[in-house]
Coordinates of C-alpha atoms in Angstrom, one line a residue:
Chain A
M26 CA -93.8 -38.5 -9.0
A27 CA -96.1 -39.6 -11.9
L28 CA -94.1 -40.3 -15.5
T29 CA -94.8 -40.4 -19.0
T30 CA -93.6 -41.3 -22.3
Q31 CA -93.5 -38.8 -24.7
R32 CA -92.2 -39.5 -29.0
V33 CA -89.3 -37.2 -28.9
D34 CA -87.9 -37.1 -33.3
V35 CA -84.3 -37.5 -32.9
P36 CA -81.2 -37.3 -35.2
V37 CA -79.1 -39.6 -35.5
I38 CA -80.7 -42.7 -38.2
V39 CA -79.4 -45.9 -38.9
D40 CA -80.0 -48.1 -42.2
E41 CA -80.3 -51.4 -40.3
S42 CA -79.7 -53.2 -43.5
K43 CA -76.2 -51.9 -44.0
C44 CA -75.3 -51.6 -39.5
L45 CA -72.8 -54.4 -39.0
E46 CA -73.9 -56.3 -35.7
K47 CA -70.0 -56.5 -34.9
C48 CA -69.0 -53.4 -35.6
N49 CA -68.6 -51.0 -32.3
A50 CA -68.0 -48.1 -34.7
C51 CA -70.6 -45.3 -33.8
I52 CA -71.4 -46.3 -30.8
E53 CA -67.5 -45.8 -29.2
V54 CA -66.8 -42.6 -31.0
C55 CA -69.8 -40.4 -29.3
P56 CA -69.6 -38.0 -27.0
L57 CA -72.9 -37.7 -26.1
D58 CA -72.7 -41.8 -25.7
V59 CA -76.0 -42.1 -26.9
L60 CA -75.9 -44.5 -29.1
V61 CA -76.4 -48.5 -27.7
K62 CA -77.7 -51.6 -30.0
N63 CA -80.5 -52.9 -30.1
P64 CA -79.8 -56.0 -28.1
E65 CA -82.4 -57.9 -30.0
T66 CA -81.5 -57.3 -33.0
G67 CA -77.8 -57.1 -33.3
K68 CA -78.4 -52.6 -34.6
A69 CA -77.3 -49.8 -33.2
Y70 CA -79.5 -46.7 -32.5
M71 CA -80.5 -43.9 -30.9
K72 CA -81.8 -44.0 -27.5
Y73 CA -81.1 -40.7 -25.2
D74 CA -82.2 -37.6 -27.3
E75 CA -79.1 -36.1 -26.8
C76 CA -78.0 -35.0 -29.9
W77 CA -74.7 -32.6 -30.9
F78 CA -75.2 -32.9 -33.9
C79 CA -71.0 -33.0 -34.3
L80 CA -71.2 -36.3 -36.5
P81 CA -68.7 -38.3 -35.6
C82 CA -71.0 -41.9 -35.5
E83 CA -72.4 -40.7 -39.8
K84 CA -68.2 -40.2 -40.8
E85 CA -67.2 -43.4 -38.5
C86 CA -69.2 -45.8 -40.1
P87 CA -67.9 -48.1 -41.9
T88 CA -70.7 -49.2 -44.5
N89 CA -72.6 -45.3 -44.1
A90 CA -75.3 -46.2 -42.2
I91 CA -75.5 -44.0 -40.6
T92 CA -77.6 -40.1 -41.5
V93 CA -77.6 -37.5 -39.2
Q94 CA -80.2 -35.0 -39.6
I95 CA -80.0 -31.1 -37.7
P96 CA -82.7 -31.7 -34.3
F97 CA -85.9 -30.7 -35.2
L98 CA -85.8 -27.5 -33.0
L99 CA -82.6 -26.3 -35.2
R100 CA -84.0 -27.1 -38.3
Chain B
M19 CA -74.2 -53.3 -5.2
T20 CA -71.6 -51.1 -7.4
N21 CA -68.2 -52.7 -7.7
T22 CA -66.1 -50.2 -6.6
Q23 CA -62.6 -50.2 -8.8
Q24 CA -59.1 -48.8 -7.4
L25 CA -57.0 -47.1 -9.8
K26 CA -53.2 -45.7 -8.6
T27 CA -51.6 -43.5 -10.9
D28 CA -48.4 -39.9 -10.6
V29 CA -50.5 -38.1 -12.8
L30 CA -53.8 -38.1 -12.9
V31 CA -55.3 -35.7 -16.0
V32 CA -59.0 -35.0 -15.9
G33 CA -60.4 -34.3 -19.5
G34 CA -59.2 -35.7 -22.4
G35 CA -60.0 -33.1 -24.6
T36 CA -57.1 -30.1 -26.5
A37 CA -55.1 -29.3 -23.0
G38 CA -55.5 -33.2 -21.9
T39 CA -54.1 -35.4 -24.2
M40 CA -51.0 -32.2 -24.7
A41 CA -50.1 -32.2 -20.2
A42 CA -50.5 -36.5 -20.3
I43 CA -48.2 -36.4 -23.9
K44 CA -45.6 -33.9 -21.6
A45 CA -45.9 -35.4 -19.2
K46 CA -44.8 -37.9 -20.3
Q47 CA -41.9 -36.6 -22.7
A48 CA -40.2 -35.2 -19.5
N49 CA -40.5 -38.7 -17.3
P50 CA -41.5 -41.2 -19.1
E51 CA -40.7 -43.8 -16.1
A52 CA -43.6 -41.1 -14.5
E53 CA -47.2 -43.0 -14.6
V54 CA -49.9 -40.5 -16.8
L55 CA -53.8 -41.7 -16.8
I56 CA -56.5 -39.8 -18.3
L57 CA -59.6 -39.9 -17.3
E58 CA -62.5 -39.2 -19.9
K59 CA -66.3 -39.4 -20.3
A60 CA -66.9 -40.0 -23.7
N61 CA -63.6 -41.6 -25.9
I62 CA -60.6 -39.0 -26.7
R63 CA -60.4 -40.2 -30.1
R64 CA -63.3 -37.5 -30.7
S65 CA -64.0 -35.7 -27.9
G66 CA -63.8 -32.1 -26.4
A67 CA -63.6 -28.9 -28.4
I68 CA -62.1 -30.1 -30.5
A69 CA -64.4 -33.1 -31.6
M70 CA -64.6 -32.8 -35.3
G71 CA -61.3 -30.9 -35.8
M72 CA -60.3 -27.6 -36.0
D73 CA -60.9 -25.2 -38.5
G74 CA -58.1 -22.9 -37.6
V75 CA -55.5 -21.1 -34.9
N76 CA -56.7 -18.4 -33.5
T77 CA -53.6 -17.2 -31.6
A78 CA -50.7 -17.7 -32.9
V79 CA -47.5 -16.2 -32.6
I80 CA -44.8 -16.5 -34.9
P81 CA -42.0 -15.2 -35.6
G82 CA -41.6 -12.7 -38.9
N83 CA -45.9 -11.3 -37.8
S84 CA -46.2 -10.5 -34.0
T85 CA -44.1 -11.1 -30.9
P86 CA -45.9 -12.7 -28.1
E87 CA -45.1 -8.9 -26.0
Q88 CA -47.6 -7.5 -28.6
Y89 CA -49.8 -10.4 -28.5
V90 CA -50.2 -9.6 -24.2
R91 CA -50.7 -6.2 -24.7
E92 CA -53.3 -7.0 -27.5
I93 CA -55.3 -9.6 -25.0
T94 CA -54.7 -6.4 -22.3
I95 CA -57.0 -3.9 -24.1
A96 CA -58.8 -6.6 -25.5
N97 CA -59.6 -8.1 -21.5
D98 CA -60.0 -4.5 -20.7
G99 CA -56.5 -4.5 -18.5
I100 CA -57.5 -7.5 -15.4
L101 CA -54.8 -10.6 -16.6
N102 CA -52.4 -12.3 -15.5
Q103 CA -49.8 -11.1 -18.1
K104 CA -47.2 -13.1 -17.7
A105 CA -49.9 -16.8 -17.9
V106 CA -50.3 -14.2 -21.3
Y107 CA -47.2 -14.5 -22.1
Q108 CA -46.6 -18.3 -21.9
T109 CA -49.5 -18.4 -25.3
G110 CA -47.6 -16.1 -27.2
K111 CA -44.1 -17.9 -26.4
L112 CA -44.5 -21.5 -26.1
G113 CA -47.1 -20.5 -29.1
Y114 CA -45.5 -21.1 -32.1
E115 CA -43.2 -24.7 -30.6
V116 CA -46.8 -25.8 -29.7
I117 CA -47.3 -25.5 -33.6
Q118 CA -44.6 -27.0 -34.8
E119 CA -44.4 -29.6 -32.6
L120 CA -48.3 -30.6 -33.8
D121 CA -47.3 -30.0 -37.8
S122 CA -43.9 -33.1 -37.3
W123 CA -47.4 -35.2 -35.8
G124 CA -48.6 -34.0 -39.7
V125 CA -51.8 -31.7 -38.1
K126 CA -51.8 -29.1 -41.6
F127 CA -51.4 -25.7 -41.3
Q128 CA -51.6 -23.2 -44.4
K129 CA -48.6 -22.5 -45.6
D130 CA -47.5 -19.8 -48.3
T131 CA -45.8 -20.4 -51.9
Y132 CA -42.9 -20.4 -49.6
G133 CA -43.5 -22.6 -47.2
N134 CA -44.3 -20.3 -44.4
Y135 CA -47.2 -19.7 -42.3
D136 CA -49.9 -17.4 -43.6
L137 CA -51.7 -15.9 -41.2
K138 CA -54.8 -13.9 -41.6
Q139 CA -55.6 -10.1 -39.8
V140 CA -59.0 -10.9 -38.0
H141 CA -57.7 -8.8 -34.7
R142 CA -57.6 -5.0 -34.5
V143 CA -54.4 -5.2 -34.2
G144 CA -51.2 -7.5 -35.7
K145 CA -52.1 -10.9 -37.3
Y146 CA -52.4 -14.1 -35.4
V147 CA -55.4 -16.8 -37.7
L148 CA -53.6 -19.6 -39.1
P149 CA -56.4 -21.1 -41.1
M150 CA -56.3 -25.2 -40.5
P151 CA -58.4 -26.6 -44.0
E152 CA -57.3 -29.6 -43.0
G153 CA -57.2 -29.2 -39.6
K154 CA -60.1 -32.3 -39.2
D155 CA -58.3 -35.0 -38.0
L156 CA -56.8 -33.8 -35.1
K157 CA -58.0 -35.3 -32.3
K158 CA -57.4 -38.7 -33.9
I159 CA -53.8 -37.0 -34.3
L160 CA -53.2 -36.6 -31.1
T161 CA -55.4 -39.6 -30.2
R162 CA -52.2 -41.0 -31.3
Q163 CA -49.2 -38.9 -30.1
V164 CA -51.3 -39.9 -25.8
K165 CA -50.7 -44.0 -27.3
R166 CA -47.5 -43.3 -28.9
H167 CA -46.2 -41.8 -25.6
K168 CA -47.4 -45.0 -23.4
A169 CA -49.8 -43.0 -21.1
K170 CA -53.0 -44.3 -19.8
V171 CA -56.4 -43.6 -20.6
T172 CA -59.7 -44.7 -19.3
N173 CA -62.6 -43.6 -21.1
R174 CA -66.6 -43.1 -20.5
V175 CA -65.4 -42.2 -16.9
M176 CA -66.3 -39.1 -15.4
A177 CA -64.7 -37.9 -12.3
T178 CA -67.8 -36.0 -10.1
R179 CA -64.9 -34.8 -7.2
V180 CA -60.9 -34.3 -6.9
M181 CA -59.7 -36.1 -3.7
V182 CA -57.9 -34.1 -1.0
K183 CA -55.8 -34.5 2.2
D184 CA -53.2 -32.0 4.5
G185 CA -54.6 -29.4 2.1
R186 CA -53.0 -31.4 -1.7
A187 CA -55.3 -32.9 -4.8
I188 CA -54.6 -37.6 -3.7
G189 CA -56.6 -38.1 -6.6
A190 CA -60.5 -37.9 -7.9
V191 CA -63.3 -40.5 -7.9
G192 CA -66.4 -41.2 -10.0
F193 CA -67.6 -43.8 -12.0
D194 CA -67.9 -45.9 -15.3
V195 CA -70.7 -43.6 -17.5
R196 CA -72.0 -47.6 -19.3
N197 CA -71.5 -49.9 -16.1
G198 CA -71.9 -48.2 -12.9
D199 CA -69.0 -49.0 -11.5
F200 CA -67.6 -46.8 -8.2
V201 CA -64.5 -45.8 -9.4
V202 CA -61.6 -43.7 -7.3
I203 CA -57.6 -43.8 -8.8
Q204 CA -55.1 -42.1 -6.4
A205 CA -52.7 -39.6 -7.8
K206 CA -50.0 -37.4 -6.6
A207 CA -50.9 -34.9 -9.2
V208 CA -54.4 -34.0 -10.5
I209 CA -54.8 -31.6 -13.7
L210 CA -58.9 -30.7 -14.8
C211 CA -59.1 -29.8 -17.7
T212 CA -63.0 -30.5 -18.9
G213 CA -63.2 -27.2 -20.5
A214 CA -66.5 -25.0 -20.6
C215 CA -69.3 -24.7 -18.8
G216 CA -70.6 -24.8 -22.2
R217 CA -74.5 -25.7 -20.9
L218 CA -74.9 -22.6 -18.8
G219 CA -77.4 -20.8 -20.4
L220 CA -80.6 -22.2 -22.7
P221 CA -80.0 -22.2 -27.1
E222 CA -83.3 -19.9 -27.6
S223 CA -83.3 -23.0 -30.0
G224 CA -84.9 -25.0 -26.3
Y225 CA -83.1 -27.5 -26.9
L226 CA -80.8 -28.2 -23.7
Y227 CA -77.0 -29.3 -26.2
G228 CA -77.8 -27.0 -29.2
T229 CA -74.9 -25.2 -27.9
Y230 CA -71.7 -24.0 -29.2
E231 CA -69.4 -25.8 -26.8
N232 CA -69.4 -29.7 -27.0
P233 CA -72.5 -30.2 -24.7
T234 CA -70.2 -32.9 -22.4
N235 CA -68.4 -29.6 -20.9
A236 CA -71.0 -28.8 -18.5
G237 CA -68.3 -27.0 -16.2
D238 CA -67.6 -29.9 -14.0
G239 CA -63.9 -28.6 -13.6
Y240 CA -65.3 -24.9 -12.4
S241 CA -67.2 -27.7 -9.9
M242 CA -65.1 -30.3 -8.9
A243 CA -62.5 -26.9 -8.1
Y244 CA -64.7 -24.8 -6.7
H245 CA -65.5 -28.8 -3.8
A246 CA -61.6 -29.0 -4.0
G247 CA -60.8 -25.6 -2.3
A248 CA -58.8 -23.8 -4.9
E249 CA -59.7 -19.7 -6.4
L250 CA -61.8 -19.2 -10.0
T251 CA -61.3 -15.7 -11.2
N252 CA -63.3 -13.5 -13.3
I253 CA -66.5 -15.8 -13.2
E254 CA -68.4 -12.5 -14.6
C255 CA -67.0 -11.7 -17.6
F256 CA -69.3 -14.7 -19.8
Q257 CA -69.1 -16.5 -22.5
I258 CA -71.7 -14.8 -24.5
N259 CA -70.9 -15.2 -28.6
P260 CA -72.3 -14.1 -32.1
L261 CA -73.4 -16.8 -33.4
I262 CA -75.3 -18.7 -36.7
K263 CA -79.1 -18.3 -35.3
D264 CA -80.6 -22.1 -33.6
Y265 CA -77.8 -23.3 -34.8
N266 CA -75.6 -22.2 -32.3
G267 CA -72.5 -22.4 -34.4
P268 CA -69.8 -20.3 -34.7
A269 CA -70.1 -19.0 -38.5
C270 CA -67.4 -17.8 -39.0
A271 CA -66.0 -15.1 -39.6
Y272 CA -62.5 -15.6 -38.0
V273 CA -62.9 -18.1 -41.8
A274 CA -64.1 -15.9 -43.1
S275 CA -63.2 -12.6 -43.3
P276 CA -60.4 -12.6 -43.7
F277 CA -61.1 -13.3 -47.6
G278 CA -63.5 -10.6 -47.1
A279 CA -67.0 -11.1 -45.4
Y280 CA -68.0 -8.8 -42.7
T281 CA -71.1 -8.6 -39.8
A282 CA -73.4 -6.3 -41.0
N283 CA -76.5 -5.0 -39.8
A284 CA -80.2 -5.4 -41.7
E285 CA -79.1 -3.1 -44.4
G286 CA -76.1 -4.9 -45.2
H287 CA -73.8 -2.0 -43.5
R288 CA -71.1 -2.3 -41.1
F289 CA -71.8 -1.6 -37.4
V290 CA -68.4 -3.3 -36.2
S291 CA -64.8 -2.8 -37.1
C292 CA -63.2 -5.3 -35.9
D293 CA -64.7 -9.5 -36.0
Y294 CA -62.6 -10.9 -33.6
W295 CA -64.7 -12.2 -30.7
S296 CA -65.2 -9.3 -27.7
G297 CA -67.4 -8.0 -25.0
Q298 CA -67.6 -5.0 -27.0
M299 CA -68.4 -6.2 -30.2
M300 CA -71.2 -8.6 -28.3
L301 CA -72.7 -5.6 -26.9
E302 CA -72.2 -3.4 -30.4
I303 CA -74.3 -6.3 -31.2
W304 CA -76.8 -6.4 -28.5
K305 CA -76.7 -3.0 -29.7
E306 CA -77.7 -2.9 -33.3
L307 CA -80.3 -5.8 -32.3
N308 CA -82.2 -3.5 -29.8
S309 CA -82.0 -0.1 -32.1
G310 CA -84.5 -2.6 -35.2
K311 CA -81.7 -2.2 -36.9
G312 CA -81.0 -6.4 -36.4
P313 CA -81.2 -9.7 -37.6
I314 CA -77.6 -8.5 -38.0
Q315 CA -76.0 -10.6 -39.9
L316 CA -72.4 -12.5 -42.0
K317 CA -72.6 -11.1 -45.0
M318 CA -70.7 -13.0 -47.6
T319 CA -72.9 -12.5 -51.3
H320 CA -70.4 -9.6 -52.5
L321 CA -68.1 -12.3 -52.6
D322 CA -66.7 -13.9 -55.9
E323 CA -68.1 -17.9 -56.9
D324 CA -64.1 -19.1 -56.8
T325 CA -63.9 -17.1 -52.3
I326 CA -67.5 -18.1 -51.4
S327 CA -66.6 -22.4 -52.8
E328 CA -63.7 -22.7 -50.9
I329 CA -65.0 -20.6 -47.2
E330 CA -67.6 -23.6 -47.8
S331 CA -65.2 -26.1 -48.3
I332 CA -63.2 -25.0 -44.8
L333 CA -66.6 -24.5 -43.2
W334 CA -68.4 -28.3 -43.5
S335 CA -65.6 -30.2 -42.8
N336 CA -64.1 -28.7 -39.3
E337 CA -65.2 -28.7 -36.4
R338 CA -68.8 -28.1 -37.2
P339 CA -70.0 -29.8 -40.9
S340 CA -73.7 -29.7 -40.0
R341 CA -73.2 -26.7 -40.8
E342 CA -74.2 -27.2 -43.8
R343 CA -76.7 -30.0 -44.0
F344 CA -78.2 -26.3 -41.3
H345 CA -79.0 -24.2 -44.0
E346 CA -79.6 -26.8 -46.7
S347 CA -82.6 -26.9 -44.9
R348 CA -83.2 -23.3 -44.7
G349 CA -82.7 -23.5 -48.6
E350 CA -80.1 -21.0 -47.3
N351 CA -77.2 -20.2 -49.8
Y352 CA -74.2 -18.2 -48.9
R353 CA -74.5 -16.6 -52.3
T354 CA -77.7 -15.7 -52.4
H355 CA -77.6 -15.1 -49.0
G356 CA -76.6 -13.4 -45.4
V357 CA -76.1 -15.9 -42.6
E358 CA -78.3 -14.7 -40.2
M359 CA -76.1 -14.2 -36.3
H360 CA -77.7 -14.4 -33.2
I361 CA -76.0 -13.7 -29.6
S362 CA -76.0 -16.4 -27.7
E363 CA -77.1 -17.7 -23.7
I364 CA -74.4 -16.7 -22.0
G365 CA -71.6 -19.7 -21.2
L366 CA -68.2 -20.0 -18.2
C367 CA -64.8 -20.4 -21.1
S368 CA -61.7 -18.2 -21.0
G369 CA -60.5 -19.8 -24.3
H370 CA -63.2 -17.1 -24.8
S371 CA -63.7 -15.1 -22.6
A372 CA -61.9 -14.9 -19.1
S373 CA -63.9 -17.0 -16.7
G374 CA -62.1 -20.0 -15.0
V375 CA -59.9 -21.4 -12.7
W376 CA -57.1 -19.2 -11.1
V377 CA -53.6 -20.4 -12.3
N378 CA -50.8 -19.0 -12.5
E379 CA -48.5 -18.9 -15.7
K380 CA -47.0 -22.3 -14.6
G381 CA -51.0 -24.4 -14.9
E382 CA -51.3 -24.1 -11.1
T383 CA -53.9 -24.0 -9.3
T384 CA -54.6 -23.0 -6.2
V385 CA -54.7 -26.0 -4.1
P386 CA -50.7 -27.9 -4.6
G387 CA -50.7 -30.2 -6.8
L388 CA -53.7 -28.9 -8.5
Y389 CA -53.2 -28.3 -11.7
A390 CA -55.6 -26.7 -15.1
A391 CA -55.3 -25.8 -18.6
G392 CA -57.4 -25.1 -21.4
D393 CA -61.4 -23.6 -21.7
M394 CA -61.1 -24.1 -17.7
A395 CA -58.6 -22.3 -16.2
S396 CA -58.6 -18.0 -16.7
V397 CA -55.6 -17.1 -18.5
P398 CA -58.3 -14.7 -21.1
H399 CA -58.7 -15.1 -25.0
N400 CA -57.0 -18.0 -24.9
Y401 CA -58.9 -20.3 -27.7
M402 CA -57.1 -24.1 -29.3
I403 CA -53.4 -22.3 -28.8
G404 CA -54.0 -21.8 -24.5
A405 CA -55.4 -25.1 -24.0
F406 CA -51.9 -26.8 -25.9
V407 CA -49.8 -24.4 -24.2
F408 CA -51.5 -24.9 -21.0
G409 CA -51.5 -28.5 -21.3
R410 CA -48.1 -29.0 -22.0
L411 CA -47.6 -26.7 -18.7
A412 CA -49.1 -28.5 -16.5
G413 CA -47.7 -31.8 -17.6
T414 CA -44.2 -30.4 -17.5
N415 CA -44.7 -29.0 -14.0
A416 CA -47.1 -32.1 -12.2
V417 CA -44.4 -34.3 -13.7
E418 CA -41.4 -32.2 -11.7
Y419 CA -43.9 -31.7 -8.9
V420 CA -45.0 -35.6 -7.7
R421 CA -40.9 -36.9 -8.4
D422 CA -41.1 -35.8 -4.3
I423 CA -44.4 -36.8 -3.4
E424 CA -45.8 -40.6 -2.3
H425 CA -50.0 -41.1 -1.7
L426 CA -52.0 -40.0 0.4
E427 CA -55.1 -43.0 0.7
P428 CA -58.4 -41.0 0.6
D429 CA -60.5 -40.7 3.8
A430 CA -62.9 -43.7 4.0
D431 CA -66.2 -41.2 4.7
W432 CA -65.5 -38.9 2.6
L433 CA -65.5 -42.1 -0.4
A434 CA -68.7 -43.5 1.6
A435 CA -70.6 -40.3 1.5
E436 CA -69.4 -38.8 -1.8
K437 CA -70.5 -42.4 -2.7
A438 CA -74.2 -42.5 -1.3
R439 CA -74.1 -38.3 -3.2
I440 CA -73.5 -40.2 -6.6
Y441 CA -75.6 -42.8 -6.9
K442 CA -78.9 -41.0 -4.6
P443 CA -80.7 -40.0 -8.3
M444 CA -80.0 -44.1 -8.7
Q445 CA -82.4 -44.8 -5.5
N446 CA -85.6 -43.0 -7.2
P447 CA -85.8 -44.6 -10.9
N448 CA -89.6 -42.4 -10.2
G449 CA -87.7 -39.2 -9.6
I450 CA -87.6 -36.0 -12.3
P451 CA -86.2 -37.0 -15.2
H452 CA -82.6 -34.2 -15.1
T453 CA -84.2 -33.0 -19.1
Q454 CA -86.4 -31.5 -17.2
V455 CA -84.6 -30.3 -14.1
E456 CA -81.2 -29.3 -16.0
Y457 CA -84.1 -27.5 -18.1
K458 CA -85.7 -25.2 -15.9
L459 CA -82.6 -24.6 -14.0
R460 CA -80.9 -23.2 -17.5
R461 CA -84.6 -21.4 -17.9
I462 CA -83.8 -19.2 -15.3
V463 CA -79.9 -18.0 -16.0
N464 CA -81.7 -17.1 -18.9
N465 CA -84.5 -14.4 -17.9
Y466 CA -82.4 -13.0 -14.6
L467 CA -78.7 -13.4 -15.5
Q468 CA -78.7 -12.7 -19.7
P469 CA -76.8 -9.9 -19.9
P470 CA -77.6 -6.3 -19.3
K471 CA -77.5 -7.4 -15.7
N472 CA -79.1 -6.3 -12.4
T473 CA -79.5 -6.8 -8.6
Y474 CA -82.6 -7.1 -8.6
K475 CA -82.5 -10.1 -11.6
M476 CA -79.3 -11.2 -9.8
D477 CA -80.5 -11.7 -6.8
I478 CA -83.7 -13.5 -7.7
A479 CA -81.7 -15.7 -9.5
L480 CA -79.2 -16.4 -6.8
N481 CA -81.5 -17.3 -4.6
K482 CA -83.8 -19.6 -7.3
F483 CA -80.3 -20.9 -7.2
I484 CA -79.4 -21.9 -4.0
N485 CA -82.6 -23.2 -3.2
Y486 CA -82.3 -25.6 -6.6
H487 CA -80.8 -28.3 -4.4
D488 CA -84.0 -29.1 -3.1
T489 CA -85.0 -29.7 -6.6
L490 CA -82.0 -31.5 -8.1
D491 CA -83.4 -34.0 -4.9
L492 CA -85.9 -34.9 -6.2
M493 CA -83.6 -36.5 -9.4
G494 CA -83.7 -39.3 -10.3
A495 CA -81.5 -42.1 -12.5
R496 CA -82.7 -45.1 -14.3
D497 CA -79.5 -45.8 -15.4
P498 CA -75.6 -45.2 -15.0
H499 CA -75.9 -42.7 -18.3
E500 CA -78.6 -41.0 -16.6
L501 CA -76.7 -40.4 -13.9
M502 CA -74.1 -38.7 -15.2
R503 CA -76.7 -36.5 -17.7
C504 CA -77.9 -35.7 -13.7
M505 CA -74.4 -35.1 -11.9
E506 CA -73.7 -33.5 -15.2
V507 CA -76.8 -31.2 -13.4
Y508 CA -74.9 -30.0 -10.2
F509 CA -72.1 -28.8 -11.7
I510 CA -74.2 -26.5 -14.0
R511 CA -75.9 -25.8 -10.5
D512 CA -72.9 -24.5 -8.6
C513 CA -71.1 -22.2 -12.3
A514 CA -74.7 -20.5 -11.9
E515 CA -74.8 -20.0 -8.8
M516 CA -70.5 -18.5 -9.2
A517 CA -71.8 -16.7 -12.0
A518 CA -75.0 -15.1 -10.0
R519 CA -72.1 -14.2 -7.4
A520 CA -69.0 -13.4 -9.1
S521 CA -72.1 -11.0 -10.9
L522 CA -73.4 -9.1 -8.0
Y523 CA -70.5 -8.8 -6.4
R524 CA -68.6 -6.8 -9.1
K525 CA -70.3 -3.1 -9.4
E526 CA -69.1 -1.8 -12.0
S527 CA -69.9 -2.8 -16.2
R528 CA -66.7 -4.0 -17.5
W529 CA -65.6 -6.4 -20.7
G530 CA -69.0 -4.9 -22.7
L531 CA -71.8 -6.8 -22.6
Y532 CA -70.1 -9.6 -21.2
H533 CA -70.2 -7.7 -17.5
Y534 CA -72.9 -5.3 -17.9
R535 CA -74.2 -3.9 -15.5
I536 CA -77.8 -1.6 -16.3
D537 CA -77.7 -0.3 -12.5
Y538 CA -73.2 0.7 -12.7
P539 CA -73.2 1.4 -16.3
E540 CA -69.4 2.6 -16.1
K541 CA -66.0 1.4 -16.0
N542 CA -65.1 2.4 -12.2
N543 CA -61.2 2.1 -12.4
E544 CA -60.6 3.5 -9.0
E545 CA -62.6 0.5 -7.5
W546 CA -62.5 -2.1 -9.4
F547 CA -58.9 -2.7 -11.3
C548 CA -58.6 -5.9 -9.6
H549 CA -60.0 -9.9 -10.2
V550 CA -62.3 -11.0 -9.1
N551 CA -61.7 -14.6 -6.9
L552 CA -64.1 -16.5 -5.3
K553 CA -63.7 -20.1 -3.3
K554 CA -65.3 -22.1 -0.6
E555 CA -64.5 -21.5 2.7
D556 CA -66.2 -22.8 5.4
D557 CA -68.7 -24.4 3.1
Q558 CA -69.5 -21.0 2.5
M559 CA -68.9 -19.4 -1.8
T560 CA -66.6 -17.1 -0.9
L561 CA -66.0 -13.6 -3.0
F562 CA -62.7 -10.8 -2.1
K563 CA -61.0 -8.8 -4.7
R564 CA -57.9 -9.8 -5.7
P565 CA -55.4 -7.5 -7.1
V566 CA -54.2 -7.2 -10.7
D567 CA -50.0 -8.6 -11.3
P568 CA -47.2 -5.9 -12.2
Y569 CA -47.5 -5.8 -15.8
I570 CA -44.7 -7.1 -17.3
V571 CA -45.7 -5.0 -20.6
D572 CA -46.7 -1.4 -20.5
V573 CA -49.8 -1.1 -21.7
N574 CA -51.6 2.8 -21.4
L575 CA -55.2 1.6 -20.5
E576 CA -56.4 5.6 -20.5
K577 CA -55.0 5.8 -23.9
E578 CA -55.6 2.7 -26.2
V579 CA -59.4 1.6 -25.6
Y580 CA -60.6 -1.5 -27.4
D581 CA -63.7 0.4 -29.3
V582 CA -64.7 -1.4 -32.2
K583 CA -67.8 0.7 -33.4
V584 CA -68.3 2.0 -36.8
A585 CA -70.6 5.8 -36.8
S586 CA -73.6 5.0 -38.1
K587 CA -74.6 6.1 -41.4

């Protein structure tokens, strides 16, 4: 197959200045398992656009680094 | 090379949501010596339908307010007579104990000034709705109890098949969705608690995961039970819900209607007499939307400020708390705007309708050693309390069953074949992405299976679903996470085929919009007062009629017809 990569607006926004390198709280609670750490920066980001906008990541973040938007298609 | 993890347990619970956590707790309470393992593809702290809590109990049978017999009557009428009353009776009988136990664990239910449970009427007849304005931490509380009872938990492992040998369930296989390990779990009994098939139809927004159900609930258990040889039932009785347009979550009438909110057409007039979700109510909504009097709305603008604030505080902290920012981003407010409602895409879910794996009043499927509970187990209109009750029954009965059972070694050839099936997309990293394969499949579901149903459309659907095996072969995955989504598309395809075949088989209309056939528009009790069951036989999906068991609570269905229509003004 021939493939291409498309840009998408993702719902989960991480404030990198607040995200703690040693913390995995958001990654552990996400039901869809869409959050991972950037190995270079140690900060969390949304790797897969598969969000239920259910909010555990935002609620369980100890530093309030996460904002969940309603996915663009629904907004 | 893929690593293989081998695990062994007495009782294996697949899925750690509402039913699964309760099944594990009850199995350990019944026999603390037994080994109980919960397998969860997410993390049990926030997984399943109640990941962010629940704002109320919909089917609470509390002494002094209602009786199990009254509850069975109401569900019998709402489900047009097709049910196993003995199973539904369990939810009525054991629900109160479940609520009391949850209460003792710290789950907060609404009480009046005398300390009694504060029940509300939402059903046509009877008070069964018990608000939980502070129900947001339900899942955390259940997780704590799972740990206290020393049930083991393996998170982030997805089951793909139940292992069967000598006609009984002997464990499950799957893979770690993070490191990709192949996982084989031997068990003496397996309890499937994997929730609804919430990713069957495609939401109108086009966003694959913008579903009513937690999108991890992709019909895993329906498919696994089917391949294990178990019977499924009432699959043609789809789940279709009245949801907030685009947001695809509940508005939620169960919370707001006891405060005086109601469903109305664009002119502000009522057209249904009762906001309890039923196929009959959905048919009235479908008719209203097609009459030119749509869109429809949940109307709250007539309520006073204190009432609206209270409704907001419940809706914005429980179940789907992002409702608040959805309304906000559109500049809408309950004080000034009705909440625009719409008909959801189809799904399979016995928690709301009746489609699921056949279980008896003990939570047993038709395969020895295989149990099912929660949204995927067919006990009509079972909701959250029914999931707890059947989790409890399945856990208690499974742990009793394993007493005299030994582990059986799985068949090596079968394991090798299943391993090859699972990892195939990984061999093809440049294959078609799961997102596109899933989108097309679910668009076909919308185009040809969304009611009203007709034979021509469903024949096309069935043919497309059968041929979709070839499309699944083209799918590619680049990591274990993508592989998880690929394997879910296999489950969705199986559910789509079941939905088409069961809908074609029942040649009448029943359950309002859930099974409304244009070519057979009337209910036909003479030929179709029965369950439509299906199972895998000689590798073929076989359908057959299963008689409705004699009632234990008398209901005269000729006289008592579920009718929620309001005469037009």
